[in-house]
Short mmCIF file of C-alpha atoms in Angstrom, two decimals:
data_model
loop_
_atom_site.label_atom_id
_atom_site.label_comp_id
_atom_site.label_asym_id
_atom_site.label_seq_id
_atom_site.Cartn_x
_atom_site.Cartn_y
_atom_site.Cartn_z
CA MET A 1 -0.06 0.02 -0.02
CA LEU A 2 1.46 3.36 -1.18
CA ASP A 3 -1.03 5.73 0.56
CA LYS A 4 0.15 7.73 3.63
CA PRO A 5 -0.74 6.16 6.83
CA ALA A 6 -3.13 7.42 9.41
CA ILE A 7 -1.29 10.19 11.46
CA GLY A 8 -0.75 8.90 15.08
CA ALA A 9 0.49 11.04 18.14
CA PRO A 10 4.16 11.80 18.41
CA ILE A 11 6.15 10.02 21.14
CA GLY A 12 9.07 12.18 21.60
CA MET A 13 9.85 15.83 21.22
CA LEU A 14 13.29 17.34 20.98
CA CYS A 15 13.41 20.75 22.59
CA GLU A 16 16.38 22.73 21.40
CA LEU A 17 16.39 25.56 24.27
CA THR A 18 19.36 27.30 22.81
CA HIS A 19 22.22 27.13 20.32
CA ARG A 20 24.64 28.66 22.92
CA CYS A 21 27.19 26.20 24.01
CA PRO A 22 30.53 26.48 25.90
CA LEU A 23 32.13 23.60 23.74
CA GLN A 24 33.05 23.67 20.10
CA CYS A 25 32.58 20.03 19.12
CA PRO A 26 33.25 19.51 15.37
CA TYR A 27 30.53 17.04 14.99
CA CYS A 28 27.66 19.04 16.46
CA SER A 29 24.37 18.26 14.54
CA ASN A 30 23.17 21.98 15.16
CA PRO A 31 22.92 23.83 11.74
CA VAL A 32 26.03 25.75 10.53
CA GLU A 33 23.82 28.95 10.91
CA LEU A 34 23.03 28.94 14.59
CA GLU A 35 20.05 30.87 16.08
CA ARG A 36 20.91 34.01 17.85
CA PRO A 37 19.97 34.16 21.54
CA ALA A 38 17.93 37.30 21.07
CA GLY A 39 15.22 35.12 19.22
CA GLU A 40 14.92 32.22 21.69
CA LEU A 41 11.58 31.18 22.98
CA THR A 42 10.61 32.62 26.34
CA THR A 43 9.98 30.75 29.50
CA GLY A 44 6.26 31.40 28.95
CA GLU A 45 6.39 30.26 25.28
CA TRP A 46 8.13 26.95 26.23
CA ARG A 47 5.46 26.49 28.98
CA ASP A 48 2.83 26.75 26.35
CA VAL A 49 4.55 24.43 24.02
CA LEU A 50 5.10 21.86 26.61
CA ALA A 51 1.32 21.97 27.61
CA GLN A 52 0.35 21.68 23.97
CA ALA A 53 2.80 18.71 23.41
CA ALA A 54 1.33 16.77 26.36
CA ALA A 55 -2.29 17.39 24.92
CA LEU A 56 -1.10 16.18 21.57
CA GLY A 57 0.13 12.94 23.14
CA VAL A 58 3.88 13.42 23.42
CA LEU A 59 5.12 11.20 26.24
CA GLN A 60 8.82 12.31 26.69
CA ILE A 61 10.85 15.36 25.99
CA HIS A 62 14.67 15.79 25.34
CA LEU A 63 16.00 19.13 26.50
CA SER A 64 18.79 19.92 24.35
CA GLY A 65 20.79 22.66 22.59
CA GLY A 66 23.51 23.88 22.30
CA GLU A 67 23.87 23.52 26.14
CA PRO A 68 20.36 23.67 27.68
CA THR A 69 21.76 24.49 31.29
CA LEU A 70 22.92 27.84 29.98
CA ARG A 71 19.12 28.83 30.16
CA ARG A 72 18.56 30.34 33.50
CA ASP A 73 15.03 29.26 33.52
CA LEU A 74 15.64 25.70 32.90
CA GLU A 75 14.27 24.75 36.22
CA GLU A 76 10.89 26.41 35.32
CA ILE A 77 10.91 24.71 31.91
CA ILE A 78 11.39 21.35 33.59
CA LYS A 79 8.80 21.96 36.17
CA ALA A 80 6.22 22.88 33.40
CA ALA A 81 7.17 19.72 31.71
CA ALA A 82 6.74 17.53 34.95
CA ASP A 83 3.31 19.44 35.65
CA ALA A 84 2.20 18.48 32.25
CA GLY A 85 3.14 14.78 32.90
CA LEU A 86 6.02 14.67 30.46
CA TYR A 87 9.16 12.58 31.08
CA THR A 88 12.16 14.78 30.91
CA ASN A 89 15.63 13.82 29.55
CA LEU A 90 18.38 16.53 29.89
CA ILE A 91 21.01 16.16 27.16
CA THR A 92 23.95 18.11 28.54
CA ALA A 93 27.76 18.60 28.46
CA GLY A 94 27.60 18.85 32.16
CA VAL A 95 30.36 21.44 32.37
CA HIS A 96 28.42 24.22 34.18
CA VAL A 97 26.26 22.21 36.57
CA ASP A 98 27.39 22.08 40.09
CA ARG A 99 25.94 19.98 42.85
CA ALA A 100 23.44 22.76 43.82
CA ARG A 101 22.17 23.46 40.37
CA LEU A 102 21.77 19.63 39.85
CA LYS A 103 19.69 19.32 43.03
CA ALA A 104 17.60 22.26 41.85
CA LEU A 105 16.94 20.63 38.51
CA LEU A 106 15.91 17.24 40.24
CA ASP A 107 13.57 19.21 42.53
CA ALA A 108 12.02 20.65 39.49
CA GLY A 109 11.16 17.28 38.36
CA LEU A 110 14.09 16.11 36.00
CA ASP A 111 13.79 12.47 35.36
CA HIS A 112 17.06 11.42 33.41
CA VAL A 113 20.44 12.73 32.43
CA GLN A 114 22.23 12.17 29.08
CA LEU A 115 25.81 13.22 29.32
CA SER A 116 28.17 13.62 26.15
CA LEU A 117 31.76 12.40 26.34
CA GLN A 118 34.36 13.45 23.77
CA GLY A 119 37.21 11.32 25.14
CA THR A 120 38.45 9.43 28.16
CA ASP A 121 41.30 11.60 29.00
CA ALA A 122 41.64 15.47 29.51
CA ALA A 123 43.96 15.94 26.66
CA THR A 124 41.72 14.12 23.98
CA ALA A 125 38.36 15.32 25.39
CA ASP A 126 39.34 19.00 25.78
CA ARG A 127 41.04 19.11 22.38
CA ILE A 128 37.83 17.87 20.55
CA ALA A 129 35.42 19.81 22.63
CA GLY A 130 37.51 23.02 22.50
CA MET A 131 37.33 23.63 26.19
CA GLN A 132 40.20 23.43 28.56
CA GLY A 133 39.25 21.83 31.76
CA GLY A 134 35.98 20.53 30.34
CA PHE A 135 36.79 16.92 30.99
CA GLU A 136 37.42 17.32 34.67
CA ARG A 137 34.14 19.28 34.99
CA LYS A 138 32.36 16.25 33.20
CA MET A 139 33.64 13.78 35.52
CA ALA A 140 32.73 15.85 38.61
CA PHE A 141 29.25 16.27 37.22
CA ALA A 142 28.99 12.53 36.36
CA GLN A 143 30.06 11.74 40.03
CA ALA A 144 27.34 14.00 41.37
CA VAL A 145 24.62 12.41 39.18
CA ALA A 146 25.75 8.85 40.38
CA GLU A 147 25.58 9.90 43.96
CA GLU A 148 22.22 11.53 43.49
CA GLY A 149 20.91 8.24 41.97
CA VAL A 150 19.73 9.91 38.81
CA PRO A 151 19.29 7.56 35.69
CA LEU A 152 22.24 8.14 33.44
CA THR A 153 22.91 7.64 29.76
CA VAL A 154 26.46 8.24 28.60
CA ASN A 155 26.62 9.36 25.03
CA ALA A 156 29.89 8.46 23.64
CA VAL A 157 30.37 10.16 20.25
CA MET A 158 32.93 8.15 18.37
CA HIS A 159 35.03 8.90 15.25
CA ARG A 160 38.49 8.31 13.87
CA GLN A 161 40.46 10.57 16.51
CA ASN A 162 38.86 8.69 19.56
CA LEU A 163 37.89 5.30 18.67
CA ALA A 164 40.82 3.77 20.27
CA GLN A 165 39.22 4.82 23.42
CA LEU A 166 36.12 2.88 22.97
CA PRO A 167 37.04 0.34 25.96
CA GLU A 168 37.56 3.18 28.26
CA MET A 169 34.42 4.80 27.30
CA LEU A 170 32.51 1.70 28.55
CA GLU A 171 34.61 1.67 31.81
CA ILE A 172 33.50 5.25 32.43
CA ALA A 173 29.89 4.32 32.01
CA LEU A 174 30.37 1.52 34.52
CA LYS A 175 32.17 3.68 36.94
CA PHE A 176 29.45 6.18 37.18
CA LYS A 177 26.58 3.49 37.34
CA ALA A 178 25.10 4.45 33.89
CA HIS A 179 22.06 2.42 32.95
CA ARG A 180 22.84 2.63 29.22
CA ILE A 181 25.71 3.93 26.90
CA GLU A 182 25.03 5.06 23.39
CA VAL A 183 28.20 4.23 21.31
CA ALA A 184 27.26 6.73 18.69
CA HIS A 185 29.55 7.03 15.64
CA VAL A 186 29.08 10.47 14.19
CA GLN A 187 26.47 11.10 11.83
CA TYR A 188 27.61 13.69 9.13
CA TYR A 189 25.19 16.62 9.20
CA GLY A 190 25.63 20.23 10.37
CA TRP A 191 29.16 20.69 11.69
CA ALA A 192 30.02 17.13 11.33
CA LEU A 193 29.69 17.41 7.53
CA LYS A 194 32.12 20.34 7.56
CA ASN A 195 34.65 18.14 9.52
CA ARG A 196 33.93 14.88 7.87
CA ALA A 197 37.49 14.24 6.55
CA ALA A 198 38.89 14.74 10.07
CA LEU A 199 36.30 12.47 11.68
CA MET A 200 35.58 9.62 9.28
CA PRO A 201 36.84 6.22 10.69
CA THR A 202 38.65 3.67 8.50
CA ARG A 203 37.09 0.38 7.73
CA ARG A 204 39.59 -1.26 9.99
CA GLN A 205 38.58 1.00 12.98
CA MET A 206 34.92 0.24 12.40
CA ASP A 207 35.37 -3.58 12.30
CA LYS A 208 37.46 -3.44 15.45
CA ALA A 209 34.88 -1.20 17.10
CA THR A 210 32.08 -3.53 16.22
CA GLU A 211 33.84 -6.42 17.65
CA GLN A 212 34.45 -4.73 20.89
CA VAL A 213 30.84 -3.76 21.23
CA THR A 214 29.70 -7.31 20.55
CA GLU A 215 32.13 -8.62 23.21
CA ALA A 216 31.18 -6.12 25.64
CA ARG A 217 27.44 -6.57 25.07
CA GLU A 218 27.89 -10.30 26.08
CA ARG A 219 30.21 -9.52 28.96
CA LEU A 220 28.16 -6.75 30.56
CA LYS A 221 24.65 -8.26 29.85
CA GLY A 222 22.40 -7.23 32.76
CA ARG A 223 24.96 -4.43 34.10
CA LEU A 224 24.95 -2.03 31.07
CA GLN A 225 22.75 -1.56 27.97
CA ILE A 226 24.85 -0.71 25.14
CA ASP A 227 23.27 1.01 22.02
CA TYR A 228 25.51 0.96 18.93
CA VAL A 229 25.02 3.48 16.11
CA VAL A 230 27.30 2.97 13.09
CA PRO A 231 28.13 5.70 10.41
CA ASP A 232 25.68 5.42 7.50
CA TYR A 233 28.70 5.53 5.25
CA TYR A 234 29.62 1.78 6.38
CA ALA A 235 25.89 0.56 6.30
CA SER A 236 23.99 -1.32 3.77
CA ARG A 237 20.53 -0.73 5.18
CA PRO A 238 18.97 2.62 5.86
CA LYS A 239 17.74 3.72 9.27
CA PRO A 240 14.13 4.91 9.59
CA CYS A 241 14.50 8.69 9.91
CA MET A 242 13.34 9.41 13.48
CA GLY A 243 11.17 6.34 13.14
CA GLY A 244 9.86 7.65 9.90
CA TRP A 245 9.51 11.09 8.93
CA GLY A 246 6.51 12.75 10.82
CA ARG A 247 5.43 9.45 12.38
CA SER A 248 6.77 9.72 15.99
CA PHE A 249 9.06 12.60 16.57
CA LEU A 250 9.20 16.42 16.27
CA ASN A 251 11.91 18.96 16.87
CA VAL A 252 11.23 22.47 18.27
CA THR A 253 14.24 24.79 17.42
CA PRO A 254 15.34 27.61 19.88
CA VAL A 255 13.18 30.17 17.95
CA GLY A 256 10.13 27.90 17.70
CA ASP A 257 10.24 26.38 14.22
CA VAL A 258 8.99 22.86 14.15
CA LEU A 259 10.90 20.30 12.19
CA PRO A 260 10.34 16.51 11.31
CA CYS A 261 14.10 16.02 12.11
CA HIS A 262 17.05 18.21 13.25
CA ALA A 263 18.52 18.56 9.76
CA ALA A 264 15.27 19.09 7.93
CA GLN A 265 16.22 22.85 7.25
CA THR A 266 18.89 21.68 4.86
CA ILE A 267 16.20 20.66 2.34
CA PRO A 268 15.29 23.53 -0.11
CA GLY A 269 11.54 24.22 -0.64
CA LEU A 270 10.28 23.14 2.80
CA THR A 271 8.45 25.65 4.78
CA PHE A 272 8.48 25.10 8.64
CA ASP A 273 5.72 26.41 10.76
CA ASN A 274 6.51 28.25 14.07
CA VAL A 275 4.88 27.63 17.48
CA ARG A 276 4.48 31.38 17.94
CA ASP A 277 1.99 31.52 15.05
CA THR A 278 0.61 27.94 14.75
CA PRO A 279 -0.72 25.34 17.33
CA LEU A 280 1.57 22.44 17.60
CA LYS A 281 -1.37 20.00 17.00
CA GLU A 282 -2.05 21.68 13.56
CA ILE A 283 1.59 21.80 12.70
CA TRP A 284 1.89 17.99 13.43
CA GLU A 285 -1.17 17.07 11.56
CA THR A 286 -1.19 19.38 8.43
CA SER A 287 2.16 21.15 8.10
CA SER A 288 3.46 20.83 4.54
CA ALA A 289 6.85 20.17 5.83
CA PHE A 290 5.73 17.03 7.81
CA GLU A 291 3.33 16.02 4.98
CA THR A 292 5.98 16.16 2.29
CA TYR A 293 7.78 12.96 3.06
CA ARG A 294 5.29 11.31 5.58
CA GLY A 295 4.21 7.82 4.64
CA THR A 296 5.07 6.11 1.36
CA GLY A 297 3.31 8.08 -1.41
CA TRP A 298 6.20 10.45 -2.06
CA MET A 299 8.54 7.44 -2.91
CA LYS A 300 10.36 7.00 -6.14
CA ALA A 301 12.02 3.77 -7.38
CA PRO A 302 13.54 1.66 -5.88
CA CYS A 303 11.75 2.72 -2.74
CA ARG A 304 8.23 2.69 -4.21
CA THR A 305 8.08 -1.16 -4.68
CA CYS A 306 10.51 -2.18 -1.94
CA PRO A 307 9.19 -4.58 0.62
CA GLU A 308 11.02 -2.79 3.33
CA ARG A 309 9.45 0.65 2.44
CA GLU A 310 7.27 0.61 5.77
CA LYS A 311 10.13 -0.38 7.85
CA ASP A 312 12.74 2.12 6.87
CA TRP A 313 10.45 4.83 5.39
CA GLY A 314 12.96 5.39 2.61
CA GLY A 315 15.74 6.22 5.22
CA CYS A 316 17.09 9.77 5.52
CA ARG A 317 15.80 12.51 3.35
CA CYS A 318 18.68 14.85 4.29
CA GLN A 319 21.28 12.49 3.42
CA ALA A 320 19.59 11.74 0.00
CA LEU A 321 19.83 15.24 -0.86
CA MET A 322 23.37 15.80 0.59
CA MET A 323 24.80 12.89 -1.56
CA THR A 324 22.49 12.76 -4.59
CA GLY A 325 21.13 16.26 -4.98
CA ASP A 326 17.53 15.14 -4.55
CA ALA A 327 15.85 14.58 -1.09
CA ALA A 328 13.18 12.13 -2.81
CA ASN A 329 15.97 9.73 -4.08
CA ALA A 330 16.55 6.56 -2.18
CA ASP A 331 18.72 7.01 0.82
CA PRO A 332 22.21 6.14 -0.79
CA VAL A 333 23.12 4.00 2.39
CA CYS A 334 20.77 1.40 0.93
CA ALA A 335 22.53 -1.26 -1.01
CA ARG A 336 19.55 -1.11 -3.47
CA SER A 337 20.21 2.57 -4.24
CA PRO A 338 21.90 3.33 -7.47
CA PHE A 339 23.92 5.84 -5.46
CA HIS A 340 25.27 3.60 -2.85
CA HIS A 341 28.66 3.63 -4.29
CA LEU A 342 28.93 7.27 -3.21
CA MET A 343 28.85 6.39 0.34
CA GLU A 344 31.57 3.62 -0.06
CA ASP A 345 33.82 5.93 -2.10
CA THR A 346 33.41 8.82 0.23
CA ALA A 347 34.26 6.76 3.21
CA ALA A 348 37.21 5.11 1.66
CA GLY A 349 38.60 8.46 0.58
CA GLU A 350 38.13 10.62 3.62
CA SER A 351 39.04 8.09 6.26
CA GLU A 352 42.57 7.76 4.84
CA ARG A 353 43.19 11.59 4.80
CA HIS A 354 45.72 12.73 7.30
CA ASP A 355 44.33 16.10 8.20
CA ASP A 356 43.09 15.96 11.66
CA THR A 357 42.26 19.64 12.04
CA PHE A 358 38.78 20.64 13.16
CA ILE A 359 36.65 23.57 12.09
CA PRO A 360 35.19 24.53 15.54
CA ARG A 361 31.58 24.65 16.08
CA ARG A 362 30.84 28.47 16.95
CA PHE A 363 28.63 31.36 16.14
CA ALA A 364 29.65 33.58 13.18
CA ARG A 365 30.98 36.87 14.32
CA SER A 366 27.83 38.70 13.33
CA ASP A 367 25.74 36.03 15.28
CA ALA A 368 27.69 36.17 18.50
#
């Protein structure tokens, strides 16, 4: 069946509270053109958005950025989410959260913390993050989270320049009593695309990492959940974009634009409604940006007749555009795509380059 499916309620919502961040990670998924602080949604506007999300059927929200703890009203935003019955996950670098602030966030109703790691020693982590002393602050924050008994996920962002530290990443997760670690190879959008040649792992590194994850999953079964996200450039089957474009997820940017995925603004011709002008329910159900690639009716060959089309929903539209020039083409990660060779050739070429210099994630001078 090629018709669009019935529209259910979204399960999760990413709330990008700000694009401000003390780190300069070269793989950041934020857009290269960062949103200015002056345009950010106010406390009251976020409170209204969260109430609308709960009424729409959203179950959990992910408070992200940039660095969400730079919002001085974060406690108020978390309380509004808790009052609306939403499960709250804070995605943070942890470098500006002392014990008192952590307790205040927990008192407001915070349910879960997701901490990003750039490396397992100060020299590596601080160089990648572009912040001296950042690693030491992260470790202090992780210790505080563990002592407070807060459910913790470690987000280990892996690439060519830190993959050798994968075993130590697992040990850090265990040390701080994390329930889960996401071994997430960089996905090449936003700033990561600008830095792809400095980040792309080699095939040899990928194979070794996969072996290490397989062994650790068996060894740590029942102690640590290990999620593993490989770079699309080394895969042969596409992942369903956010569970399928416009099926279960929505993203609210710092200025209130509502997106089907965090990179959707890279697709020319899409118009994104804003929560300042349009109710969230209306955006979810009728927005042209959500409708354009929702379901299967938009698909071209080979996706249109593929038996997997209602499992992977065509894969990633942003990646199809980036690699083939047409967002409606099959995701080139798929082995059935006539463009699959572009992924393989790019990975082989860029992983063997020897330039490890990063373009740091930061505001343009006029945007600071």
